[in-house]
CSV table of C-alpha atoms and ligand atoms in Angstrom, one decimal:
chain,number,residue,atom,x,y,z
R,396,MET,CA,-14.2,0.1,-9.6
R,397,ALA,CA,-11.7,-2.7,-9.5
R,398,ARG,CA,-9.7,-5.1,-7.5
R,399,LEU,CA,-5.9,-5.1,-8.2
R,400,GLN,CA,-3.9,-8.3,-8.0
R,401,LEU,CA,-0.2,-8.9,-8.3
R,402,ASN,CA,0.8,-12.5,-8.8
R,403,LYS,CA,4.4,-13.6,-8.5
R,404,LEU,CA,5.4,-10.2,-10.0
R,405,GLU,CA,9.1,-10.0,-10.8
R,406,LYS,CA,11.3,-7.3,-12.2
R,407,ILE,CA,14.9,-7.8,-13.5
R,408,TYR,CA,16.4,-4.6,-14.9
R,409,GLY,CA,18.5,-4.5,-18.0
R,410,GLY,CA,21.8,-4.9,-16.2
R,411,GLY,CA,20.6,-8.1,-14.6
R,412,PHE,CA,19.7,-6.5,-11.2
R,413,LYS,CA,16.6,-8.2,-9.7
R,414,ALA,CA,14.6,-5.4,-8.1
R,415,VAL,CA,11.3,-7.2,-7.4
R,416,HIS,CA,11.4,-10.8,-6.2
R,417,GLY,CA,8.0,-12.4,-7.2
R,418,ILE,CA,5.6,-10.5,-5.0
R,419,ASP,CA,1.9,-11.3,-4.4
R,420,LEU,CA,-0.4,-8.5,-3.4
R,421,ASP,CA,-4.2,-8.4,-3.4
R,422,VAL,CA,-5.8,-4.9,-3.2
R,423,GLN,CA,-9.5,-5.0,-2.7
R,424,ASP,CA,-12.0,-2.9,-4.7
R,425,GLY,CA,-12.1,0.5,-3.0
R,426,GLU,CA,-9.2,-0.2,-0.7
R,427,PHE,CA,-6.4,2.3,0.1
R,428,MET,CA,-3.2,0.3,0.0
R,429,VAL,CA,0.1,2.0,1.0
R,430,LEU,CA,3.4,0.6,-0.1
R,431,VAL,CA,6.1,1.6,2.3
R,432,GLY,CA,9.7,0.8,2.8
R,433,PRO,CA,13.2,2.4,2.8
R,434,SER,CA,14.7,4.0,-0.3
R,435,GLY,CA,15.5,1.4,-3.0
R,436,CYS,CA,13.1,-1.3,-1.8
R,437,ALA,CA,11.3,-1.2,-5.2
R,438,LYS,CA,8.2,0.7,-4.3
R,439,SER,CA,8.4,2.9,-7.5
R,440,THR,CA,9.4,-0.1,-9.7
R,441,THR,CA,6.3,-2.0,-8.5
R,442,LEU,CA,4.0,1.0,-9.0
R,443,ARG,CA,5.5,1.7,-12.5
R,444,MET,CA,4.9,-1.9,-13.5
R,445,ILE,CA,1.2,-1.5,-12.4
R,446,ALA,CA,1.0,1.7,-14.5
R,447,GLY,CA,2.6,0.1,-17.5
R,448,LEU,CA,5.6,2.4,-17.5
R,449,GLU,CA,8.0,-0.5,-16.8
R,450,GLU,CA,8.0,-3.9,-18.4
R,451,VAL,CA,7.1,-6.9,-16.3
R,452,THR,CA,9.8,-9.6,-16.2
R,453,ALA,CA,7.6,-12.4,-14.9
R,454,GLY,CA,4.3,-12.8,-13.1
R,455,GLU,CA,0.9,-11.2,-13.7
R,456,ILE,CA,-0.9,-7.9,-13.0
R,457,ARG,CA,-4.7,-8.1,-12.9
R,458,ILE,CA,-7.1,-5.0,-12.8
R,459,GLY,CA,-10.6,-6.3,-12.3
R,460,GLU,CA,-10.9,-9.3,-14.5
R,461,ARG,CA,-8.3,-8.2,-17.0
R,462,ILE,CA,-4.7,-9.2,-17.1
R,463,VAL,CA,-3.0,-6.0,-18.1
R,464,ASN,CA,0.6,-7.0,-18.6
R,465,ALA,CA,0.5,-6.4,-22.3
R,466,LEU,CA,-1.7,-3.2,-22.3
R,467,PRO,CA,-0.1,0.2,-22.8
R,468,PRO,CA,-0.6,2.7,-19.8
R,469,GLY,CA,-3.5,4.5,-21.6
R,470,LYS,CA,-5.5,1.3,-21.8
R,471,ARG,CA,-5.2,0.2,-18.2
R,472,ARG,CA,-7.8,2.6,-16.7
R,473,ILE,CA,-5.3,3.9,-14.1
R,474,ALA,CA,-4.3,7.4,-13.2
R,475,MET,CA,-1.0,8.3,-11.6
R,476,VAL,CA,0.1,11.2,-9.4
R,477,PHE,CA,3.8,11.8,-9.0
R,478,GLN,CA,6.0,13.8,-6.7
R,479,ASN,CA,6.7,16.2,-9.6
R,480,TYR,CA,3.2,16.9,-10.8
R,481,ALA,CA,4.4,19.2,-13.6
R,482,LEU,CA,1.3,21.2,-14.6
R,483,TYR,CA,1.5,22.8,-18.1
R,484,PRO,CA,2.7,26.3,-17.1
R,485,HIS,CA,1.1,28.2,-20.0
R,486,MET,CA,-2.4,26.6,-19.5
R,487,LYS,CA,-4.9,27.8,-17.0
R,488,VAL,CA,-6.0,25.3,-14.3
R,489,ARG,CA,-9.2,24.7,-16.3
R,490,SER,CA,-7.2,23.6,-19.4
R,491,ASN,CA,-4.8,21.6,-17.4
R,492,LEU,CA,-7.7,19.6,-15.9
R,493,ALA,CA,-9.3,19.1,-19.3
R,494,PHE,CA,-6.1,18.3,-21.2
R,495,GLY,CA,-6.4,14.5,-21.1
R,496,LEU,CA,-10.0,14.6,-22.2
R,497,ARG,CA,-9.2,16.9,-25.1
R,498,LEU,CA,-6.6,14.5,-26.3
R,499,ALA,CA,-9.2,11.8,-26.1
R,500,HIS,CA,-11.5,14.0,-28.3
R,501,VAL,CA,-14.2,14.2,-25.6
R,502,PRO,CA,-16.8,16.9,-26.7
R,503,LYS,CA,-16.4,20.3,-25.1
R,504,ALA,CA,-19.7,20.3,-23.2
R,505,GLU,CA,-18.8,16.9,-21.6
R,506,ARG,CA,-15.3,18.2,-20.8
R,507,ASP,CA,-16.7,21.3,-19.1
R,508,ALA,CA,-19.1,19.3,-17.0
R,509,ALA,CA,-16.2,16.9,-15.9
R,510,VAL,CA,-14.0,19.9,-15.0
R,511,ASP,CA,-16.8,21.4,-12.9
R,512,GLU,CA,-17.4,18.2,-11.1
R,513,VAL,CA,-13.8,17.6,-10.3
R,514,ALA,CA,-13.3,21.3,-9.2
R,515,ARG,CA,-16.3,20.9,-6.9
R,516,ILE,CA,-15.0,17.7,-5.3
R,517,LEU,CA,-11.5,19.2,-4.8
R,518,GLU,CA,-12.8,22.7,-3.9
R,519,ILE,CA,-10.7,24.4,-6.5
R,520,GLU,CA,-13.5,26.3,-8.3
R,521,PRO,CA,-12.0,29.7,-7.5
R,522,LEU,CA,-8.7,28.6,-9.1
R,523,LEU,CA,-9.9,27.5,-12.5
R,524,ASP,CA,-8.9,30.7,-14.3
R,525,ARG,CA,-5.4,30.9,-12.8
R,526,LEU,CA,-2.1,29.9,-14.2
R,527,PRO,CA,0.0,27.2,-12.3
R,528,LYS,CA,2.5,29.9,-11.3
R,529,GLN,CA,-0.4,31.7,-9.4
R,530,LEU,CA,-1.0,28.6,-7.2
R,531,SER,CA,0.5,27.6,-3.9
R,532,GLY,CA,2.2,24.2,-3.6
R,533,GLY,CA,-0.9,22.7,-2.0
R,534,GLN,CA,-3.2,24.2,-4.6
R,535,ALA,CA,-1.0,22.9,-7.4
R,536,GLN,CA,-1.0,19.4,-5.9
R,537,ARG,CA,-4.8,19.5,-5.7
R,538,VAL,CA,-5.0,20.4,-9.4
R,539,ALA,CA,-2.6,17.5,-10.1
R,540,LEU,CA,-5.1,15.3,-8.2
R,541,GLY,CA,-7.9,16.7,-10.3
R,542,ARG,CA,-6.1,15.7,-13.5
R,543,ALA,CA,-6.0,12.1,-12.2
R,544,LEU,CA,-9.6,12.2,-10.9
R,545,ILE,CA,-11.1,13.5,-14.2
R,546,LYS,CA,-10.0,10.4,-16.0
R,547,LYS,CA,-12.3,8.3,-13.7
R,548,PRO,CA,-9.7,5.6,-13.4
R,549,GLU,CA,-10.3,2.2,-11.9
R,550,VAL,CA,-7.1,2.5,-9.9
R,551,PHE,CA,-5.3,5.5,-8.6
R,552,LEU,CA,-1.5,5.2,-8.3
R,553,PHE,CA,0.4,7.7,-6.2
R,554,ASP,CA,4.2,7.9,-5.9
R,555,GLU,CA,5.3,10.1,-3.0
R,556,PRO,CA,2.9,12.9,-4.1
R,557,LEU,CA,3.5,15.0,-1.0
R,558,SER,CA,7.2,14.8,-0.6
R,559,ASN,CA,7.8,18.2,-2.1
R,560,LEU,CA,5.5,20.0,0.3
R,561,ASP,CA,6.5,21.4,3.7
R,562,ALA,CA,5.5,19.5,6.8
R,563,LYS,CA,2.4,21.4,7.6
R,564,LEU,CA,1.0,21.3,4.1
R,565,ARG,CA,1.9,17.6,3.9
R,566,ALA,CA,-0.2,17.0,7.1
R,567,SER,CA,-3.2,18.8,5.6
R,568,MET,CA,-3.0,17.2,2.2
R,569,ARG,CA,-2.8,13.8,3.9
R,570,VAL,CA,-6.2,14.4,5.5
R,571,ARG,CA,-7.6,15.8,2.2
R,572,ILE,CA,-6.6,12.8,0.2
R,573,THR,CA,-8.0,10.3,2.7
R,574,GLN,CA,-11.2,12.4,2.9
R,575,LEU,CA,-11.4,12.4,-0.9
R,576,HIS,CA,-11.0,8.6,-0.9
R,577,LYS,CA,-13.9,8.2,1.5
R,578,ARG,CA,-16.0,10.6,-0.5
R,579,LEU,CA,-15.4,8.9,-3.8
R,580,LYS,CA,-16.2,5.6,-2.2
R,581,ALA,CA,-19.4,7.0,-0.7
R,582,GLU,CA,-20.5,8.4,-4.1
R,583,GLY,CA,-19.9,5.0,-5.6
R,584,MET,CA,-17.0,6.1,-7.8
R,585,SER,CA,-13.8,4.2,-8.4
R,586,SER,CA,-11.5,4.5,-5.4
R,587,THR,CA,-8.9,1.7,-5.4
R,588,VAL,CA,-5.6,3.3,-4.4
R,589,VAL,CA,-2.0,2.2,-4.3
R,590,TYR,CA,0.0,4.9,-2.5
R,591,VAL,CA,3.8,4.8,-2.3
R,592,THR,CA,5.6,6.6,0.5
R,593,HIS,CA,8.7,6.1,2.6
R,594,ASP,CA,7.1,8.0,5.4
R,595,GLN,CA,5.7,5.7,8.1
R,596,THR,CA,3.3,8.5,9.5
R,597,GLU,CA,1.7,8.8,6.0
R,598,ALA,CA,1.5,5.0,5.8
R,599,MET,CA,0.0,4.6,9.3
R,600,THR,CA,-2.6,7.5,8.9
R,601,MET,CA,-3.7,6.9,5.4
R,602,GLY,CA,-3.7,3.2,4.6
R,603,ASP,CA,-6.6,0.8,5.1
R,604,ARG,CA,-3.8,-1.7,4.8
R,605,ILE,CA,0.0,-1.3,4.5
R,606,CYS,CA,2.4,-3.4,2.5
R,607,VAL,CA,5.9,-3.1,4.1
R,608,MET,CA,8.7,-3.8,1.6
R,609,LYS,CA,12.4,-4.4,1.8
R,610,ASP,CA,14.9,-5.2,-1.0
R,611,GLY,CA,12.1,-6.1,-3.4
R,612,HIS,CA,10.4,-8.5,-1.0
R,613,ILE,CA,7.1,-8.0,0.9
R,614,MET,CA,7.7,-8.2,4.7
R,615,GLN,CA,4.1,-8.0,5.8
R,616,VAL,CA,0.7,-6.8,4.6
R,617,ALA,CA,-1.7,-5.7,7.3
R,618,THR,CA,-3.8,-2.9,8.8
R,619,PRO,CA,-1.9,-0.2,10.6
R,620,LYS,CA,-3.0,-1.5,14.0
R,621,GLU,CA,-2.0,-5.0,13.2
R,622,LEU,CA,1.5,-3.9,12.0
R,623,TYR,CA,2.0,-1.9,15.2
R,624,ASP,CA,0.6,-4.6,17.6
R,625,ARG,CA,1.8,-7.7,15.8
R,626,PRO,CA,4.9,-7.1,13.6
R,627,ALA,CA,5.8,-10.3,11.8
R,628,ASN,CA,9.5,-9.7,12.0
R,629,LEU,CA,12.3,-7.4,13.3
R,630,PHE,CA,12.3,-5.4,10.1
R,631,VAL,CA,8.6,-4.4,10.4
R,632,ALA,CA,9.0,-4.0,14.2
R,633,GLY,CA,11.8,-1.5,13.6
R,634,PHE,CA,10.2,0.3,10.7
R,635,ILE,CA,6.7,1.0,12.1
R,636,GLY,CA,6.3,3.0,15.3
R,637,SER,CA,8.2,6.0,16.7
R,638,PRO,CA,10.5,6.1,18.5
R,639,GLU,CA,11.7,2.7,17.2
R,640,MET,CA,10.9,-0.5,19.2
R,641,ASN,CA,13.6,-1.4,21.7
R,642,VAL,CA,15.3,-4.7,20.8
R,643,MET,CA,17.5,-6.4,23.4
R,644,ASP,CA,19.5,-9.7,22.7
R,645,GLY,CA,19.4,-12.5,25.1
R,646,GLN,CA,18.1,-16.0,26.0
R,647,ILE,CA,14.9,-17.4,27.4
R,648,SER,CA,14.9,-19.7,30.4
R,649,ASP,CA,12.7,-20.3,33.4
R,650,GLY,CA,9.9,-18.1,32.1
R,651,ALA,CA,12.3,-15.1,31.9
R,652,PHE,CA,14.3,-13.3,29.2
R,653,HIS,CA,17.9,-12.8,30.2
R,654,ILE,CA,19.7,-9.7,29.0
R,655,GLY,CA,23.3,-9.8,30.2
R,656,THR,CA,23.2,-9.8,34.0
R,657,GLN,CA,19.6,-8.8,34.2
R,658,SER,CA,16.3,-10.6,33.4
R,659,VAL,CA,12.7,-9.7,32.7
R,660,ALA,CA,9.9,-12.0,33.5
R,661,LEU,CA,7.9,-13.1,30.5
R,662,ASP,CA,4.1,-13.1,31.2
R,663,ALA,CA,2.2,-16.3,30.9
R,664,GLY,CA,0.4,-15.1,27.8
R,665,LEU,CA,3.6,-14.5,26.0
R,666,MET,CA,5.1,-17.8,27.1
R,667,GLN,CA,2.0,-19.6,25.8
R,668,ARG,CA,2.3,-17.8,22.4
R,669,LEU,CA,5.9,-18.8,21.9
R,670,GLN,CA,6.2,-21.0,18.8
R,671,SER,CA,9.8,-21.8,19.4
R,672,ARG,CA,12.6,-20.9,21.8
R,673,PRO,CA,15.4,-19.6,19.7
R,674,ASP,CA,18.9,-20.0,21.2
R,675,GLN,CA,19.7,-16.5,19.9
R,676,ALA,CA,16.6,-14.4,20.8
R,677,ALA,CA,15.7,-10.8,21.0
R,678,PHE,CA,13.2,-9.2,23.3
R,679,GLY,CA,11.2,-6.3,21.7
R,680,ILE,CA,9.3,-3.7,23.6
R,681,ARG,CA,8.0,-0.4,22.3
R,682,PRO,CA,9.2,2.7,24.1
R,683,GLN,CA,5.6,3.5,25.1
R,684,HIS,CA,5.4,0.2,26.8
R,685,LEU,CA,8.7,0.4,28.7
R,686,ARG,CA,7.5,2.2,31.9
R,687,LEU,CA,9.6,4.3,34.1
R,688,SER,CA,9.3,2.6,37.5
R,689,GLY,CA,10.6,3.4,41.0
R,690,HIS,CA,13.2,0.9,42.0
R,691,ASP,CA,12.1,-2.4,40.4
R,692,GLY,CA,12.6,-3.5,36.9
R,693,LEU,CA,15.5,-3.3,34.4
R,694,ARG,CA,18.3,-1.0,35.5
R,695,ALA,CA,19.5,1.4,32.8
R,696,ARG,CA,21.9,4.3,32.6
R,697,LEU,CA,20.1,7.5,31.5
R,698,GLN,CA,22.0,9.3,28.8
R,699,SER,CA,19.8,12.0,27.6
R,700,VAL,CA,16.2,13.3,27.9
R,701,GLU,CA,14.2,14.9,25.2
R,702,PHE,CA,11.2,17.0,26.2
R,703,MET,CA,8.4,16.6,23.7
R,704,GLY,CA,5.7,18.6,25.5
R,705,HIS,CA,3.4,16.3,27.5
R,706,GLU,CA,5.9,13.4,27.0
R,707,VAL,CA,9.6,12.9,27.5
R,708,TYR,CA,11.8,10.5,25.7
R,709,LEU,CA,14.4,8.9,28.0
R,710,HIS,CA,17.4,7.6,26.1
R,711,ALA,CA,19.4,5.1,28.1
R,712,GLU,CA,22.0,2.3,28.0
R,713,LEU,CA,21.0,-1.1,29.2
R,714,ASP,CA,23.7,-3.8,29.2
R,715,GLY,CA,25.2,-2.6,26.0
R,716,HIS,CA,21.8,-1.8,24.3
R,717,GLN,CA,20.7,1.6,23.4
R,718,ILE,CA,17.1,1.9,24.5
R,719,THR,CA,14.3,4.5,24.7
R,720,SER,CA,11.4,4.9,27.1
R,721,VAL,CA,8.5,7.3,26.6
R,722,ALA,CA,7.2,8.7,29.9
R,723,THR,CA,4.7,11.4,30.6
R,724,ALA,CA,6.3,14.6,31.8
R,725,ALA,CA,4.4,14.2,35.0
R,726,ASP,CA,5.7,10.7,35.7
R,727,TYR,CA,9.2,11.7,34.9
R,728,GLU,CA,9.0,14.6,37.4
R,729,ALA,CA,7.3,12.5,40.1
R,730,ILE,CA,9.8,9.7,39.9
R,731,GLY,CA,12.8,11.9,39.2
R,732,THR,CA,16.3,10.7,38.9
R,733,ASP,CA,18.9,11.5,41.6
R,734,ASP,CA,21.7,10.2,39.5
R,735,ASP,CA,21.7,8.7,36.1
R,736,ALA,CA,20.3,5.3,37.1
R,737,ILE,CA,16.7,4.6,36.1
R,738,HIS,CA,14.4,1.6,36.4
R,739,LEU,CA,12.2,0.4,33.5
R,740,THR,CA,9.4,-2.2,33.5
R,741,PRO,CA,7.9,-3.7,30.4
R,742,GLU,CA,4.2,-3.6,30.4
R,743,PRO,CA,2.8,-7.1,30.7
R,744,GLY,CA,1.3,-8.4,27.4
R,745,GLN,CA,3.3,-5.9,25.3
R,746,GLY,CA,6.6,-7.7,24.7
R,747,HIS,CA,7.7,-9.7,21.6
R,748,VAL,CA,10.3,-12.4,21.2
R,749,PHE,CA,12.1,-12.6,17.9
R,750,ASP,CA,14.4,-15.2,16.5
R,751,ARG,CA,17.7,-13.5,15.8
R,752,HIS,CA,18.6,-16.0,13.0
R,753,ASN,CA,15.8,-14.9,10.6
R,754,GLY,CA,14.2,-12.0,12.5
R,755,THR,CA,10.8,-13.8,12.8
R,756,ASN,CA,8.5,-12.8,15.6
R,757,VAL,CA,8.0,-16.2,17.4
R,758,SER,CA,5.6,-14.7,19.9
R,759,LEU,CA,2.6,-14.1,17.6
R,760,PRO,CA,-0.5,-16.3,18.0
R,761,VAL,CA,-0.5,-19.0,15.3
R,762,ALA,CA,-2.9,-17.9,12.6
R,763,VAL,CA,-6.1,-20.1,12.5
X,1145,ATP,N1,16.2,1.7,-14.7
X,1145,ATP,C1,16.9,1.0,-13.7
X,1145,ATP,N2,17.9,0.2,-14.0
X,1145,ATP,C2,18.5,-0.6,-13.1
X,1145,ATP,N3,18.2,-0.5,-11.8
X,1145,ATP,C3,17.2,0.3,-11.4
X,1145,ATP,C4,16.5,1.1,-12.3
X,1145,ATP,N4,15.5,1.8,-11.7
X,1145,ATP,C5,15.6,1.4,-10.4
X,1145,ATP,N5,16.6,0.5,-10.2
X,1145,ATP,C6,17.0,-0.1,-8.9
X,1145,ATP,O1,15.9,-0.9,-8.4
X,1145,ATP,C7,15.8,-0.8,-7.0
X,1145,ATP,C8,14.5,-0.2,-6.7
X,1145,ATP,O2,14.3,1.1,-7.1
X,1145,ATP,P1,13.0,1.9,-6.9
X,1145,ATP,O3,13.1,3.2,-7.5
X,1145,ATP,O4,11.8,1.1,-7.3
X,1145,ATP,O5,13.0,2.1,-5.3
X,1145,ATP,P2,12.1,2.9,-4.3
X,1145,ATP,O6,11.6,2.0,-3.3
X,1145,ATP,O7,11.0,3.6,-5.1
X,1145,ATP,O8,13.1,4.0,-3.7
X,1145,ATP,P3,12.8,5.5,-3.2
X,1145,ATP,O9,12.2,5.5,-1.9
X,1145,ATP,O10,14.3,6.1,-3.2
X,1145,ATP,O11,12.0,6.2,-4.3
X,1145,ATP,C9,17.0,0.1,-6.6
X,1145,ATP,O12,18.0,-0.6,-6.2
X,1145,ATP,C10,17.3,0.9,-7.9
X,1145,ATP,O13,18.7,1.3,-7.8
X,1146,MG,MG1,10.6,5.7,-5.5
């Protein structure tokens, strides 16, 4: 069991490219931390430095009380699960699981007991005498998890472990991994996790907290709910949530936000929270909070409608901005649209104001 701390961690690759810009991250003992961000933002680089597979340029990595910068991967008490889990094809599942312990000269009786325990936890007992080629993708991924689990590491590191699986299997493995994490925690076993993904659904559903990265910088570290409700900047606002948050440029005056020829009243709560009044501002509102209304509200020109079952996504143009509103199918039918003009009203208390210069959300309550 261990806490993991990154202090001013930096990585400059051989060619001089700075991939990680002195990041600080504190993962609590037993916490499930997700690193998420677009391709190239240095999620894998960060994880590989924690694992000891990549040299640290500057800064410090601490696992529990130990600074591990100089330790080889085998001495760090970590286990890693990759996208390409590569089981040994000529070995049965049982031997694949026990392989690491055999290398470490663990006696056979102890190895067998460890294999049995891991197989029980992962519910793969019926698969122990099969070869990898006799497993489905999901079963093989569970065996790969088992190989990590059997090492009883202090920290589990996952790098996009589910990205090779189809959508349905990914969804069920997602649940399995979070359940496994809860179970390990309940049984008092080590369960600190750093899980890398570029999939925001995985991040939102699996993480106790999420660390959003961009270009080797951390943009925000928070719980899924906090990231969704209180994004610190335009990048996080756009990255978390689906469909993406609507962002409209304009100015604030007289308690309203002016977008081209139209304006939207800013509620008293939001006005009070404003830490500054940027001259170039952006109003942000999630599609779920932009309500289809009868005749009042912002006028927009409907361009297309996507039926998603009980919801519809209305894609529209509003004073040069491409926006989306999520309505229930029932509301959409009840209000209808004679022509392509629709009216949309932001739900009070749900809007955000961003400073266009640096992207900062200036409508968050000041932290106390
Ligand atoms: N060995 C290397 N030498 C030089 N640059 C590298 C090396 N490995 C990665 N990079 C660069 O470092 C940056 C971060 O790469 P990294 O693989 O950590 O990104 P990532 O967030 O894991 O992306 P993805 O989602 O595509 O896996 C990228 O710009 C990449 O091109
Ligand atoms: Mg990667």
